[in-house]
XYZ file of C-alpha atoms in Angstrom:
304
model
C 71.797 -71.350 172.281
C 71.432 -71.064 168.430
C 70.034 -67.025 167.588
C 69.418 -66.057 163.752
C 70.168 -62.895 162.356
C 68.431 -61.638 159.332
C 70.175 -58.639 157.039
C 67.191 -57.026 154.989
C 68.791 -55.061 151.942
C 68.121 -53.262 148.746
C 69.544 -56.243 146.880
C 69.991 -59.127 148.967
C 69.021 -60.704 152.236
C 71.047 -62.541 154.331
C 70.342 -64.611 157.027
C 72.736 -66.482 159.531
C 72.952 -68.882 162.021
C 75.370 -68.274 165.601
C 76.342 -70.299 168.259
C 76.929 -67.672 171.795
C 80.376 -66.741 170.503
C 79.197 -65.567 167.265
C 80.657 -68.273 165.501
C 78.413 -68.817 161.982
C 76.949 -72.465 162.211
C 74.932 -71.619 158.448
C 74.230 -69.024 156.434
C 72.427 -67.922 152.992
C 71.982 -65.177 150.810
C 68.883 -64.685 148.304
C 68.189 -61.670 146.305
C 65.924 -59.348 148.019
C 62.087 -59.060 146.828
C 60.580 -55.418 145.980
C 58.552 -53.695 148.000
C 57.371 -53.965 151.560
C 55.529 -57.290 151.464
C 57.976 -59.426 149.690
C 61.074 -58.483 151.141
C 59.903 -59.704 154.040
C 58.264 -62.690 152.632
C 62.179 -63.681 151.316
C 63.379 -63.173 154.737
C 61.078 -65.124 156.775
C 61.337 -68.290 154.060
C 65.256 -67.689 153.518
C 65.586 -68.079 157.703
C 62.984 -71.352 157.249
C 64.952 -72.804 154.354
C 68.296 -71.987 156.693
C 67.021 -73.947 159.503
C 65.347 -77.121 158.031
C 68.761 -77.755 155.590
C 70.708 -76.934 158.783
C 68.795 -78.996 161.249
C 68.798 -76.097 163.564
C 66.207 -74.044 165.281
C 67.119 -69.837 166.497
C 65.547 -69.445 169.549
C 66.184 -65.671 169.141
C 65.993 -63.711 165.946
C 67.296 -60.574 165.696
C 66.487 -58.159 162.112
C 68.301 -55.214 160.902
C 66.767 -53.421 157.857
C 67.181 -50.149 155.739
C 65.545 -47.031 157.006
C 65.379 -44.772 160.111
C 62.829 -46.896 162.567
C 60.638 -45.495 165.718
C 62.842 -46.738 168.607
C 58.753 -47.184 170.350
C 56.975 -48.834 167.654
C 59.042 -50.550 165.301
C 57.573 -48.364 162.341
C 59.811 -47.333 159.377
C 59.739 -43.599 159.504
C 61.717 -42.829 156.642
C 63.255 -44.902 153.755
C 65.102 -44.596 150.307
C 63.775 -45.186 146.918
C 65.518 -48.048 147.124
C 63.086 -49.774 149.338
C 59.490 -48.625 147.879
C 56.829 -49.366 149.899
C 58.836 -49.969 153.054
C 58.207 -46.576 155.411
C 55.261 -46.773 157.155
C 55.584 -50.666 157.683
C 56.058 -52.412 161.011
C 58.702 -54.706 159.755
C 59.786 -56.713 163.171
C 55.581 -57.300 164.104
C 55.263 -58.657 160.552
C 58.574 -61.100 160.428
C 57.089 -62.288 164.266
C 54.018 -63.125 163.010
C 55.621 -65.302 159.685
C 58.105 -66.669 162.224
C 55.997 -67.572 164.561
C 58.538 -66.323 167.372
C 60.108 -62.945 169.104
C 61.571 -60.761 166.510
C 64.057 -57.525 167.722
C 64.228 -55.269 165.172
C 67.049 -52.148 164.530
C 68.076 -50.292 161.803
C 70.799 -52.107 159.982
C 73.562 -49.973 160.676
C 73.140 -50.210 164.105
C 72.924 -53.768 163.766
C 76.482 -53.420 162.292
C 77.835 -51.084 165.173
C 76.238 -53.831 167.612
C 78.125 -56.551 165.829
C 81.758 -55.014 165.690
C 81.329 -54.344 169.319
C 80.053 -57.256 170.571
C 82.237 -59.991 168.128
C 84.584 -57.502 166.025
C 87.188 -54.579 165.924
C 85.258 -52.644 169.133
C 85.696 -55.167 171.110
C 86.208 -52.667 174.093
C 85.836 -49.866 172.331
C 83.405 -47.423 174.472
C 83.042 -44.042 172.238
C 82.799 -44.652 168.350
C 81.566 -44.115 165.054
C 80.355 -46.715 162.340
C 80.113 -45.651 158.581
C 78.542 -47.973 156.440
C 79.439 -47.235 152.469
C 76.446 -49.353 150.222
C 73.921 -48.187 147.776
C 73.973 -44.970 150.106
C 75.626 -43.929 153.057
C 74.503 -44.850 156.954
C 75.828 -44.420 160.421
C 76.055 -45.082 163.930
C 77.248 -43.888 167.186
C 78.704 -45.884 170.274
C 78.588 -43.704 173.347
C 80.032 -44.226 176.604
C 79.683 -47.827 176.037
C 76.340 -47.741 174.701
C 74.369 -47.544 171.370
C 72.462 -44.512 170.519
C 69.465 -44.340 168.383
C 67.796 -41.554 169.727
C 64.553 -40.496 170.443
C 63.582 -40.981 166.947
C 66.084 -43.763 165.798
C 68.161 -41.170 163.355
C 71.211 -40.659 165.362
C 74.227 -41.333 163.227
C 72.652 -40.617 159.839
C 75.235 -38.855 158.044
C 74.975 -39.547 154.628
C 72.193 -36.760 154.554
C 74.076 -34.221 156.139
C 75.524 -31.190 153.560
C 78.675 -29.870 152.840
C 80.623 -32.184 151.262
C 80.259 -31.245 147.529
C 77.614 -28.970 145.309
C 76.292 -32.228 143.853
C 72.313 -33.177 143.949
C 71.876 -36.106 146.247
C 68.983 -38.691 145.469
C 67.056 -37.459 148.276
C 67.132 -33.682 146.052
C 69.294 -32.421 148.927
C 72.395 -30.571 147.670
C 76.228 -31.931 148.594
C 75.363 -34.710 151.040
C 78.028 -37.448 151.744
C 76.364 -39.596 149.789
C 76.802 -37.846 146.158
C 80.440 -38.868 146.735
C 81.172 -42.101 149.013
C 77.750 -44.562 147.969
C 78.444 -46.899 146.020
C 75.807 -45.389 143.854
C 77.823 -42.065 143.488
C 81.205 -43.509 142.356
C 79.829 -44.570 139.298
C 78.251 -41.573 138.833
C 81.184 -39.602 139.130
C 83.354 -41.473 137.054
C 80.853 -40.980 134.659
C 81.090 -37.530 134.916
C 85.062 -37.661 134.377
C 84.972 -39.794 131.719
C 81.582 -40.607 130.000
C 81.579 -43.949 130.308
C 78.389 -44.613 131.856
C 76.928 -47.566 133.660
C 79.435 -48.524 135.835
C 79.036 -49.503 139.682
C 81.593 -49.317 142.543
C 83.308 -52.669 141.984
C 84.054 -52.010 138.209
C 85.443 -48.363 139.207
C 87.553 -49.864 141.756
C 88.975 -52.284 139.709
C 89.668 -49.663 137.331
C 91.773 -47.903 139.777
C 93.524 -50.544 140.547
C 94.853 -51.350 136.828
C 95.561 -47.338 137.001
C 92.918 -45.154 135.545
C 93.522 -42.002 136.963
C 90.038 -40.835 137.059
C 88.381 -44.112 138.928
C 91.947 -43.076 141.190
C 90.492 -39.698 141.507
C 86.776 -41.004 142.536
C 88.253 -42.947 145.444
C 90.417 -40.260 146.719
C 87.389 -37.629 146.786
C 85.237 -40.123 148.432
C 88.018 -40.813 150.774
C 88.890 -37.347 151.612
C 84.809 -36.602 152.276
C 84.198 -39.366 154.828
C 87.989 -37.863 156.402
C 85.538 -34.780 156.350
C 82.760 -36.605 158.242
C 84.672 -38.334 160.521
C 86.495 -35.072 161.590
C 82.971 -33.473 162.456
C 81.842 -36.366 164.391
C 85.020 -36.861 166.112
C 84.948 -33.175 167.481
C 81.799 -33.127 168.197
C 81.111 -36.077 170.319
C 85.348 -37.257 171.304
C 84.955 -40.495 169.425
C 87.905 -42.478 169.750
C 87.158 -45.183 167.360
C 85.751 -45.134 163.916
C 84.896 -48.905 162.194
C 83.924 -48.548 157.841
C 81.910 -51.024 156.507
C 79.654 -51.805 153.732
C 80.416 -52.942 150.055
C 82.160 -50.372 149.115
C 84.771 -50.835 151.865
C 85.363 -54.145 149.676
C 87.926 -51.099 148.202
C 89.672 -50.259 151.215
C 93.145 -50.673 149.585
C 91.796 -47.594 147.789
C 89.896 -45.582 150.551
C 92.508 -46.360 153.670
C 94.991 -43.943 152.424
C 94.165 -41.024 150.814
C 91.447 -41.173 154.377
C 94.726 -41.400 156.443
C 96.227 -38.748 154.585
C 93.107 -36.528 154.581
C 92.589 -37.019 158.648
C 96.662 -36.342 159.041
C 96.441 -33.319 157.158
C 93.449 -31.575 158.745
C 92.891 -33.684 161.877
C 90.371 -32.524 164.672
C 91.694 -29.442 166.785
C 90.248 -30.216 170.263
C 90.873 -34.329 170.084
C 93.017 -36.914 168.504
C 92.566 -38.606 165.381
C 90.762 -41.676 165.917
C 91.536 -44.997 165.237
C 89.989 -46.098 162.078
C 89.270 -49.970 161.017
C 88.251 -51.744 158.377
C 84.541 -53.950 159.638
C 85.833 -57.320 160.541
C 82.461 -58.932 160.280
C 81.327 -61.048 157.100
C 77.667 -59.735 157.537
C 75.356 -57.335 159.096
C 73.486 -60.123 160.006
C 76.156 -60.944 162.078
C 75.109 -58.087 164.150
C 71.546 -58.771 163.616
C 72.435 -62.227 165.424
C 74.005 -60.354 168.205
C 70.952 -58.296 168.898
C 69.328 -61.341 169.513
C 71.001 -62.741 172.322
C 71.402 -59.289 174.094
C 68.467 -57.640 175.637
C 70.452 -54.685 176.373
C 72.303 -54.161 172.596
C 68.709 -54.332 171.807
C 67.143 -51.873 174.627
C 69.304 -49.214 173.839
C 69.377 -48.670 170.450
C 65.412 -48.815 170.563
C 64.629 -47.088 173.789
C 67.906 -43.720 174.195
């Protein structure tokens, strides 16, 4: 059976085609529309497009998108500025109506989780934590072999939680994990070291690589803060497994080891360090895709 996964972002959508085994029979990317109505416009012609050049037809679609979504109605709750006129919408109602078909909808990150499990590094993996490192910062949780959204589909949302630096996040909250691992924030605060302005993640990694000390120093701070995050979810819930995606994980020669180093040097007390990977997945849509074919992926993370 061929499913379709759709990957609603900021600034792209992405849309795939999988046979049962997840392997991608087509896929496209378009840049995403702004604002509620024609984001999802893109995404229901970029899956139409998809399937008349492909000559195939998804039975099942599955739809992960930005934003913390009611596990009972399908309603964005909350979402950033980066999505304007998306909270309050009933994305997965409006995509089944344009598609003419079923739509399961989850919030993207969970959709990623889903993915790795299912196809990708936690394959077998039954307690775990996925960080995803774009624009901002999302997460996940895996528990006892299930995925956990909650009663009001914010469990795993730690790029809003405090501590991590005395920095104003976009949301006007003060030291959240995003002001120093989004890909929004490393540009910022190389900016801050340097002056230069105007830079995003990729150019500040790059720069790190050639050796500039402070995109160097950037990395390692953003590093040593999700070491922080993943310290406080690992004693809290006995996560064994930890799985980083998102762009900014493009930079993983420069996050893996000042985060190893960090989690060595102040690991949990009551558990072990978990086992951290890199995603292995090309796409969150990839996860979107595996949402489709599994009623249960999809009844958890909308109904615990």
């Amino acid at each position: 059976m061929v499913t379709a996964g759709i990957d609603i972002g900021g600034t792209k959508t992405t849309a795939v085609l999988t046979d049962a085994d997840g392997t991608v029979l087509a896929s496209r990317t378009i840049t995403s529309g702004r604002g509620g109505p024609a984001l999802l416009d893109g995404a229901a012609r970029l899956l139409g497009e998809l399937e008349l050049s492909s000559g195939l037809h998804a039975r099942a679609v599955g739809v992960g998108v930005a934003g913390v979504i009611d596990p009972g109605s399908g309603k964005v709750l909350a979402a950033s500025g980066t999505f304007p006129d998306w909270a309050g919408r009933y994305p997965g109602n409006a995509l089944s109506e344009r598609l003419g078909r079923p739509v399961r909808l989850v919030n993207d990150v969970n959709a990623f989780l889903g993915g790795e499990v299912r196809w990708g590094v936690l394959r077998g993996a039954r307690d775990a934590l996925a960080i995803m490192l774009g624009t901002g910062v999302g997460g996940a949780f895996l528990l006892d072999g299930q995925l956990r959204g909650g009663p009001r589909g914010s469990a795993g949302e730690i790029g809003h939680t405090p501590g991590y630096s005395q920095l104003v996040c976009t949301c006007g909250g003060i030291g959240h994990l995003e002001t120093l691992a989004s890909g929004r924030s490393l540009g910022l605060r190389y900016a801050e070291l340097t002056g230069v302005d105007g830079l995003g993640g990729r150019e500040v990694a790059e720069l790190a690589r050639s050796g500039d000390a402070a995109a160097g120093d950037v990395f390692t701070r953003a590093a040593e803060a999700l070491a922080q995050a993943v310290v406080v979810a690992t004693t809290l819930l006995d996560l064994t497994d930890v799985v980083v995606g998102g762009g900014v994980s493009a930079a993983w020669d420069l996050l893996e080891p000042p985060l190893i180093a960090s989690l060595t040097a102040a690991p949990p007390v009551t558990v072990p360090i978990p086992r951290v990977h890199r995603a292995s997945l090309s796409s969150t849509a990839l996860g979107a895709a595996a949402l489709a074919q599994s009623t249960r992926i999809d009844t958890i993370v909308r109904k615990t």
